[in-house]
Amino acid sequence: MNSKLQELYDKYHQNLFQFLFYMVKNREQAEDLVQEVYIRVLNSYDRFEGRSSEKTWIFSIARHAALDYLRKQNRWSQRIFSAFDLTKRPILDTSPLPEEIAVQNEMIQQMYRCMDKCTVDQRSVVILRYIQSLTISETAQILGWTEGKVKTTQHRAIQVLKANMRELSEKEESIDEKIQLRR
Amino acid sequence: MKKFNYEDSDIENILQQMPEVRDNRKMLEILERAEKLSKKRKGLGWVMPAAASAAAILLFALISTSIFQNDRNRNTAGLNSKEDASTAAPIEKKASSTEKRFVIMPDQNFITFSITGMDQAGLIMPLNIPVSMAVEENASPAVLYTKYIDKMKNEQWGLAPLDFKNHATFSEASDANGNKTLVVDMIKNSSLGVSSAGTAFMDSLKESFRWHGYNQIEFQTQGQKGTILGNTEYTSIPLVAEGKKAYFQYIYGQDYPSFLVPSPDTYPDFSKALNAMESEQFTLQAPLHAPIPGGVDISNILIEGSHAEVKFTADSGLMDNETFVMMLDAILLSAKEFGFRTVTFSGAQNANIDQIGTIKLGMPNEVPAAPNPVQ
């Protein structure tokens, strides 16, 4: 087996997988995408030659693989929604939660759903900064951005998540009240 | 869940508690499959280029037939040659994102407006952001300033409104030695005389006109010498083009453009200014950010007269994208502030690139005329 590939696996695999899982929010899809990352690595390693750090390079491949998948998804959902003439998409995805999230407390579950409301850039930053605990400088290197852009995107992402978490908790409260009234 | 009043810190805490997710498959299974699929794709590598070539030939055949057909039709219809030329004109190549620059170059006519940043929280002094508009006309900056002031889209750019219109008229004068003076003639009883906006106006004037070769600003009130701005009396002030400044990135928000702004402080030399621009050394707060990203280190600065060579360490992760164009433009602008005319960027051998956007590495680059081109 390719020893370089094995080395990359040892160094980055679980982080790459976790990054892709939270980007596409589906275990099977993350499994396919991480596989796709290694295929792209094998096909382009000759051309890599240290143009950026290895970590930046492999994460950038992962990010692009996730982007390709999300774009494809978006095109499909747009076609489906326009075919059914639905003007509005659901506020939040109501598909079943993956096992890892379903066993967590309600706040974590809500946050997982609210992450849908972030742009792809915002989601990338949130995953790297908070879920993977990378520093601003490491995140900037991986994304090939300035630290300023990371900070601004992070700030905006937190505002989006805060607004949606507030909205969700208010909705839940009013549902609880209605249930109590019926009783 | 009954919590409504989530704060930023609550959101950050919850995100930090998101569970770790692991891939439970075996390494061998994943990597062997990847190798197999990679070989399969490489084996099919010729199919796509071949298919693309076939498609290109087919397309070419179709287009030439259609052009030939059109030509014949035109000839028979007796259409004029001007129309023919426009149809045959080559399609202009679209500029790639990395052709973008954050500066105006000296071969362009332009006018600069220094505008206060919108978000001033946490800053000791108001931040002036110079934006420059390239113009076709040859008129003096004094004339262009009044003419183009209304074209500024301050709000759209995350900058404060420019409220100085109708308070003054601008003209220029020059002496026998060719020294240029900007003459600012204030209206009588302008509110700028007694409010802090007068000080902001003064700062904006200095920062707007120092790019245009003026030696001083002379103040008048309805043609009479002297004026009062922000409760201080002025007759004239000197203008210095080289402000010994560093340059920082200003981002008001994600939906606004990024600008390069001169540092609030001055620095004793170019090297110290660049040091302040490095991410690791950066001490200021948002909306200001370091233009030199982490992972980029300057190992040496060599100075020869009006030429400077900025050498990066071999492992500096330079890339050919907009972030690094902005970094180089910020360095070039700071070089201008210290009187350099040209700058060579060298080192960063591991990056294996010889150009970032339109800026060539390893050879002298002219310093720009002014920052932040806007339209």
XYZ file of C-alpha atoms in Angstrom:
558
model
C 0.000 0.000 0.000
C 1.100 3.568 -0.668
C 3.103 4.526 2.437
C 2.508 8.268 1.908
C -1.224 7.689 1.876
C -0.931 5.697 5.093
C 1.003 8.543 6.687
C -1.659 11.046 5.663
C -4.326 8.713 7.044
C -2.573 8.468 10.412
C -2.170 12.224 10.645
C -5.472 13.542 9.394
C -8.103 10.850 8.818
C -10.355 11.259 11.855
C -10.228 15.062 11.651
C -11.032 14.958 7.944
C -13.905 12.575 8.566
C -15.336 14.694 11.359
C -15.007 17.839 9.219
C -16.845 16.167 6.329
C -19.498 14.684 8.623
C -20.454 18.095 10.001
C -20.229 19.681 6.540
C -22.624 17.240 4.835
C -24.385 15.987 8.003
C -24.620 12.400 6.881
C -22.315 9.533 7.948
C -22.571 7.482 4.727
C -21.940 10.558 2.622
C -18.970 11.559 4.784
C -17.565 8.031 4.306
C -17.861 8.343 0.534
C -16.381 11.836 0.549
C -13.357 10.957 2.673
C -12.730 8.114 0.211
C -12.986 10.672 -2.593
C -10.394 12.832 -0.798
C -7.855 9.969 -0.896
C -8.582 9.309 -4.578
C -7.958 12.992 -5.370
C -4.799 12.902 -3.222
C -3.495 9.868 -5.143
C -4.257 11.483 -8.479
C -2.657 14.819 -7.688
C 0.129 14.142 -5.209
C 2.805 14.444 -7.955
C 1.616 17.997 -8.547
C 1.486 18.937 -4.831
C 5.217 19.477 -4.182
C 4.648 21.609 -1.096
C 2.794 24.520 -2.726
C 1.133 24.994 0.663
C 1.339 22.996 3.884
C 0.228 19.368 3.580
C -2.568 19.957 6.068
C -3.867 23.004 4.157
C -3.718 21.027 0.938
C -5.598 17.934 2.165
C -8.264 19.982 3.964
C -8.722 22.121 0.895
C -9.364 18.912 -1.112
C -11.878 17.809 1.537
C -13.602 21.183 1.502
C -13.897 21.132 -2.270
C -15.228 17.569 -2.225
C -17.878 18.673 0.291
C -18.684 21.768 -1.803
C -19.112 19.669 -4.961
C -21.486 17.379 -3.092
C -23.484 20.254 -1.538
C -23.815 22.018 -4.903
C -25.106 18.822 -6.483
C -27.565 18.399 -3.600
C -28.683 21.977 -3.962
C -29.334 21.577 -7.687
C -31.409 18.448 -7.026
C -33.446 19.992 -4.246
C -34.042 23.097 -6.374
C -35.351 20.902 -9.194
C -37.562 18.893 -6.861
C -38.977 21.965 -5.133
C -39.640 23.758 -8.397
C -41.291 20.608 -9.809
C -43.717 20.597 -6.892
C -44.110 24.346 -7.060
C -43.203 24.842 -3.427
C -42.196 28.397 -2.872
C -40.691 27.883 0.526
C -38.341 25.238 1.778
C -38.797 23.966 5.334
C -37.230 26.260 7.936
C -35.066 23.464 9.240
C -34.288 19.966 8.088
C -36.530 17.558 9.985
C -34.860 14.332 8.810
C -33.870 11.897 11.591
C -30.761 12.818 13.526
C -27.666 10.658 13.220
C -27.072 8.394 16.198
C -24.151 10.436 17.555
C -26.383 13.503 17.815
C -29.642 11.769 18.790
C -28.139 10.600 22.088
C -27.076 14.137 23.033
C -29.108 16.724 24.973
C -31.717 18.853 23.264
C -29.524 21.925 22.959
C -26.881 20.014 21.023
C -29.561 18.566 18.754
C -30.978 22.029 18.081
C -27.528 23.397 17.359
C -26.900 20.565 14.914
C -30.078 21.536 13.064
C -29.288 25.268 13.223
C -25.939 24.672 11.498
C -28.014 24.279 8.302
C -28.641 28.008 8.451
C -24.951 28.870 8.106
C -23.348 29.391 4.721
C -20.767 26.832 3.639
C -17.950 29.229 4.603
C -19.500 29.889 8.014
C -20.002 26.182 8.614
C -16.374 25.436 7.667
C -15.137 27.988 10.190
C -17.478 26.813 12.966
C -16.354 23.188 12.538
C -12.652 24.000 12.472
C -12.733 26.569 15.268
C -15.154 25.053 17.766
C -15.649 21.372 17.008
C -12.027 20.728 16.082
C -10.672 23.436 18.441
C -8.209 24.902 15.928
C -6.800 28.389 16.485
C -7.733 31.336 14.253
C -4.312 31.142 12.645
C -4.594 27.367 11.942
C -8.094 27.853 10.524
C -6.842 30.693 8.309
C -4.046 28.481 7.003
C -6.356 25.571 6.249
C -8.869 27.755 4.437
C -6.186 29.891 2.753
C -7.813 33.043 4.177
C -6.530 35.959 6.241
C -7.153 35.750 9.958
C -9.393 38.779 9.504
C -11.675 36.864 7.198
C -11.799 33.927 9.628
C -12.721 36.257 12.513
C -15.409 38.036 10.525
C -16.920 34.808 9.182
C -16.832 33.315 12.679
C -18.568 36.356 14.166
C -21.276 36.250 11.512
C -21.745 32.475 12.002
C -22.245 32.921 15.759
C -24.854 35.637 15.093
C -26.713 33.364 12.644
C -26.653 30.449 15.101
C -27.716 32.674 18.011
C -30.686 34.088 16.111
C -31.837 30.635 15.027
C -31.347 29.053 18.446
C -33.423 31.858 19.985
C -36.122 31.421 17.367
C -36.245 27.672 17.914
C -36.492 27.940 21.691
C -39.308 30.507 21.393
C -41.196 28.200 19.043
C -40.779 25.253 21.395
C -42.029 27.352 24.291
C -45.204 28.305 22.449
C -45.808 24.642 21.484
C -45.383 23.639 25.160
C -47.877 26.311 26.200
C -50.449 25.101 23.650
C -50.085 21.515 24.869
C -50.594 22.638 28.466
C -53.698 24.631 27.511
C -55.250 21.612 25.790
C -54.716 19.538 28.918
C -35.423 23.765 26.493
C -36.614 27.097 27.813
C -33.678 29.343 27.118
C -34.403 32.360 24.919
C -31.565 34.703 25.644
C -28.633 32.930 24.157
C -25.477 35.018 24.217
C -22.459 34.574 21.950
C -20.644 32.698 24.714
C -23.572 30.233 25.106
C -23.439 29.459 21.391
C -19.674 28.947 21.560
C -20.066 26.636 24.580
C -22.677 24.497 22.887
C -20.556 24.230 19.733
C -17.608 23.088 21.833
C -19.790 20.320 23.263
C -20.750 18.913 19.860
C -19.817 15.209 19.922
C -16.683 13.845 18.313
C -17.593 11.751 15.284
C -15.240 8.972 14.181
C -14.990 6.843 11.067
C -15.367 3.272 12.322
C -14.143 1.558 9.174
C -10.746 -0.111 8.988
C -7.831 1.806 7.515
C -6.977 -1.020 5.069
C -10.517 -1.139 3.753
C -10.547 2.639 3.084
C -7.118 3.050 1.544
C -7.193 -0.102 -0.617
C -10.514 0.942 -2.049
C -9.205 4.457 -2.711
C -6.141 3.051 -4.538
C -8.316 0.727 -6.600
C -10.680 3.530 -7.612
C -7.795 5.896 -8.320
C -6.196 3.347 -10.716
C -9.542 2.798 -12.379
C -9.939 6.576 -12.920
C -6.362 6.911 -14.204
C -7.043 4.000 -16.583
C -10.020 5.917 -17.902
C -7.934 9.073 -18.005
C -7.730 9.092 -21.800
C -11.495 8.809 -22.234
C -12.371 12.296 -21.029
C -9.738 14.199 -23.057
C -10.608 12.129 -26.117
C -14.311 12.794 -25.656
C -13.590 16.487 -25.079
C -11.459 16.667 -28.243
C -14.179 14.965 -30.260
C -16.746 17.393 -28.878
C -14.463 20.353 -29.660
C -13.983 19.174 -33.272
C -17.737 18.737 -33.648
C -18.392 22.177 -32.154
C -15.754 23.762 -34.400
C -17.318 22.109 -37.447
C -20.757 23.392 -36.455
C -19.527 26.938 -35.723
C -17.490 27.218 -38.940
C -20.427 25.978 -40.978
C -22.656 28.530 -39.316
C -20.129 31.378 -39.770
C -19.633 30.375 -43.403
C -23.386 30.324 -43.833
C -23.707 33.757 -42.130
C -20.965 35.228 -44.280
C -22.685 34.027 -47.408
C -25.984 35.475 -46.246
C -24.352 38.778 -45.340
C -22.557 39.044 -48.646
C -25.742 38.430 -50.525
C -27.673 40.857 -48.336
C -24.972 43.487 -48.751
C -24.523 44.202 -45.017
C -21.910 46.785 -44.131
C -18.419 45.814 -43.011
C -18.770 47.366 -39.520
C -21.278 44.749 -38.519
C -19.018 42.029 -39.893
C -16.150 43.264 -37.764
C -18.230 43.262 -34.605
C -19.349 39.683 -35.181
C -15.818 38.538 -35.856
C -14.303 40.357 -32.864
C -12.609 37.931 -30.450
C -14.406 37.299 -27.175
C -12.673 39.280 -24.471
C -10.983 37.139 -21.847
C -12.718 37.436 -18.477
C -10.492 38.630 -15.664
C -9.819 35.889 -13.146
C -10.371 36.675 -9.477
C -6.622 36.743 -8.884
C -6.195 39.641 -11.333
C -7.872 41.823 -8.731
C -5.663 44.459 -7.074
C -6.307 46.513 -3.938
C -4.461 49.560 -5.255
C -4.509 52.165 -8.021
C -1.335 52.210 -10.121
C 0.483 55.452 -11.100
C -0.526 55.216 -14.777
C -4.174 55.940 -13.859
C -5.907 59.272 -13.184
C -7.738 59.057 -9.910
C -9.277 60.914 -7.004
C -9.106 59.804 -3.368
C -11.738 60.235 -0.666
C -10.791 59.463 2.893
C -13.908 58.256 4.696
C -14.380 57.411 8.371
C -15.004 53.745 9.141
C -18.493 52.892 10.364
C -17.481 50.658 13.270
C -15.418 52.729 15.646
C -15.937 50.664 18.791
C -12.751 50.041 20.702
C -10.642 52.344 18.553
C -8.851 55.197 20.239
C -9.046 57.456 17.203
C -11.426 57.454 14.247
C -10.222 55.370 11.367
C -9.885 57.012 7.981
C -10.216 54.711 5.004
C -8.901 56.180 1.755
C -10.804 54.911 -1.295
C -9.735 55.869 -4.796
C -11.782 56.174 -7.934
C -10.092 55.941 -11.321
C -11.365 58.716 -13.621
C -10.943 59.433 -17.312
C -10.677 63.228 -16.953
C -7.479 65.207 -16.594
C -8.896 67.865 -14.223
C -7.140 68.702 -10.947
C -7.945 66.634 -7.824
C -9.474 69.803 -6.294
C -12.068 69.890 -9.096
C -12.575 66.115 -9.192
C -13.164 65.977 -5.413
C -16.360 68.046 -5.608
C -17.465 66.400 -8.814
C -17.190 62.790 -7.624
C -18.054 63.106 -3.929
C -21.656 62.064 -4.619
C -20.548 58.889 -6.349
C -19.276 57.397 -3.078
C -21.368 54.433 -1.908
C -20.320 54.752 1.729
C -23.082 52.655 3.242
C -22.586 49.865 0.753
C -18.895 49.776 1.670
C -19.328 49.802 5.455
C -18.122 53.406 5.775
C -19.693 56.412 7.507
C -21.475 59.112 5.477
C -19.324 61.924 4.107
C -21.155 65.021 5.345
C -18.761 67.723 4.142
C -20.519 68.673 0.955
C -21.750 72.275 0.792
C -19.348 73.382 3.512
C -16.431 74.317 1.251
C -15.178 74.804 -2.294
C -11.824 73.457 -3.447
C -9.250 74.905 -5.839
C -5.521 74.696 -6.297
C -2.653 77.133 -6.616
C 1.022 76.637 -7.368
C 4.113 78.780 -6.807
C 7.106 79.443 -9.090
C 8.906 76.333 -7.771
C 5.985 74.142 -8.773
C 4.827 73.541 -5.172
C 1.106 72.827 -5.251
C -1.312 74.141 -2.636
C -4.867 72.997 -2.094
C -7.108 75.948 -1.271
C -10.129 75.115 0.870
C -12.624 77.969 1.016
C -15.163 77.423 3.800
C -18.645 78.922 3.892
C -19.399 81.409 6.684
C -20.768 79.931 9.930
C -20.196 76.351 8.854
C -21.212 73.876 11.562
C -17.791 72.285 11.070
C -16.291 75.283 12.845
C -17.611 74.378 16.261
C -18.243 70.629 16.153
C -15.974 67.584 16.333
C -17.021 66.944 12.723
C -14.605 69.787 11.901
C -11.672 67.718 13.179
C -12.934 64.736 11.185
C -13.113 66.992 8.108
C -9.507 68.093 8.645
C -8.313 64.476 8.995
C -10.266 63.468 5.919
C -8.773 66.337 3.877
C -5.216 65.424 4.873
C -5.725 61.759 4.045
C -7.622 62.463 0.792
C -5.155 64.902 -0.729
C -1.753 63.610 0.399
C -1.840 61.142 -2.536
C -1.998 63.924 -5.095
C 1.287 65.818 -4.771
C 0.042 68.819 -2.730
C 2.561 70.372 -0.340
C 0.060 72.159 1.842
C -3.591 73.014 2.427
C -4.485 76.699 2.735
C -7.732 77.619 4.467
C -10.034 80.528 3.700
C -13.486 81.634 4.788
C -15.387 83.156 1.867
C -12.128 84.277 0.278
C -10.641 85.675 3.527
C -7.500 84.028 4.939
C -8.010 81.494 7.752
C -10.882 79.420 9.078
C -12.036 77.674 12.233
C -12.502 73.906 12.266
C -13.423 71.966 15.393
C -12.854 75.128 17.470
C -9.266 75.548 16.225
C -8.128 78.276 13.865
C -6.149 77.283 10.768
C -4.500 79.295 8.000
C -2.502 76.475 6.435
C -1.176 73.010 7.239
C 1.631 71.049 5.537
C 0.802 67.835 3.661
C 3.237 64.937 3.781
C 2.871 62.170 1.213
C 5.077 59.721 3.082
C 3.287 59.044 6.340
C 5.526 56.177 7.628
C 2.514 53.943 8.109
C 1.790 50.233 8.163
C -1.319 48.969 6.357
C -4.067 46.859 7.864
C -7.105 45.086 6.506
C -10.432 46.741 7.383
C -13.490 44.473 7.290
C -16.716 46.019 8.515
C -18.597 42.774 7.921
C -18.773 39.684 5.811
C -21.072 41.321 3.271
C -18.840 44.364 2.798
C -15.656 44.733 0.773
C -12.248 44.602 2.443
C -10.125 47.762 2.405
C -6.498 48.470 3.212
C -6.129 51.267 5.747
C -3.064 53.191 6.923
C -2.188 52.435 10.546
C -3.315 54.923 13.210
C 0.334 54.999 14.421
C 3.542 55.796 12.555
C 6.619 53.531 12.585
C 10.331 54.432 12.686
C 11.175 52.250 9.667
C 9.731 49.947 6.982
C 10.832 46.823 8.812
C 8.942 47.803 12.005
C 5.848 48.649 9.960
C 5.909 45.215 8.290
C 6.407 43.613 11.667
C 3.182 45.252 12.882
C 1.360 43.867 9.835
C 2.255 40.245 10.618
C -0.497 38.146 12.059
C 1.640 36.863 14.957
C 2.483 40.430 16.078
C -0.913 42.015 15.476
C -2.299 43.819 18.500
C -5.286 45.807 17.196
C -8.927 44.800 17.284
C -11.661 44.240 14.704
C -12.572 45.780 12.287
C -8.799 45.925 11.730
C -6.978 42.713 10.874
C -3.430 41.723 9.988
C -2.895 41.571 6.216
C 0.040 39.130 6.494
C -1.513 35.747 7.292
C -0.133 33.260 9.837
C 2.400 30.901 8.291
C 4.035 33.738 6.341
C 7.280 35.079 7.791
C 9.539 37.819 6.527
C 13.147 36.767 7.066
C 14.952 39.802 5.736
C 14.481 43.263 4.220
C 17.286 44.536 1.981
C 17.354 48.237 1.142
C 19.191 49.804 -1.782
C 18.306 53.478 -2.286
C 14.666 53.656 -3.276
C 14.419 49.879 -3.831
C 13.503 47.353 -1.138
C 13.644 43.565 -1.279
C 11.230 41.772 1.036
C 12.420 38.201 1.545
C 10.055 35.557 2.907
C 11.271 32.417 4.705
C 11.480 29.348 2.431
C 8.531 27.664 4.173
C 6.193 30.705 4.014
C 2.961 29.328 2.606
C 2.347 31.871 -0.172
C -0.500 31.033 -2.549
C -1.724 32.546 -5.758
C -5.037 33.902 -4.505
C -6.771 37.146 -3.470
C -5.677 36.940 0.188
C -2.047 37.068 -0.864
C -2.617 39.768 -3.486
C -3.990 41.876 -0.646
C -0.958 41.041 1.505
C 1.505 42.122 -1.225
C -0.490 45.289 -1.983
C -0.449 46.176 1.739
C 3.351 45.739 1.782
C 3.742 47.835 -1.395
C 1.592 50.623 0.101
C 3.658 50.640 3.269
C 6.856 50.717 1.153
C 5.472 53.850 -0.532
C 4.955 55.423 2.909
C 8.681 55.040 3.554
C 9.703 56.562 0.216
C 10.485 53.375 -1.737
C 9.743 53.340 -5.454
C 10.083 49.600 -6.178
C 9.868 46.386 -4.160
C 11.045 42.862 -5.005
C 9.398 39.937 -3.240
C 11.675 36.918 -2.893
C 12.091 33.664 -0.923
C 9.160 31.341 -0.149
C 10.832 28.733 -2.357
C 8.595 25.920 -1.047
C 5.513 27.717 -2.339
C 6.807 27.011 -5.847
C 5.081 29.986 -7.467
C 6.556 32.881 -9.423
C 3.533 35.162 -9.482
C 0.641 36.140 -7.207
C -2.175 37.615 -9.235
C -0.457 40.124 -11.508
C 2.450 40.695 -9.097
C 5.670 38.968 -10.164
C 7.923 37.463 -7.509
C 11.697 37.805 -7.850
C 11.619 41.077 -9.799
C 11.007 44.746 -8.937
C 7.381 45.884 -8.637
C 6.476 49.550 -8.798
C 4.783 50.909 -5.659
C 1.137 51.930 -6.207
C -0.313 55.431 -6.397
C -3.098 54.966 -3.835
C -5.115 52.291 -2.028
C -8.587 50.805 -2.521
C -9.906 51.255 -6.045
C -13.700 51.668 -6.043
C -16.236 52.155 -8.806
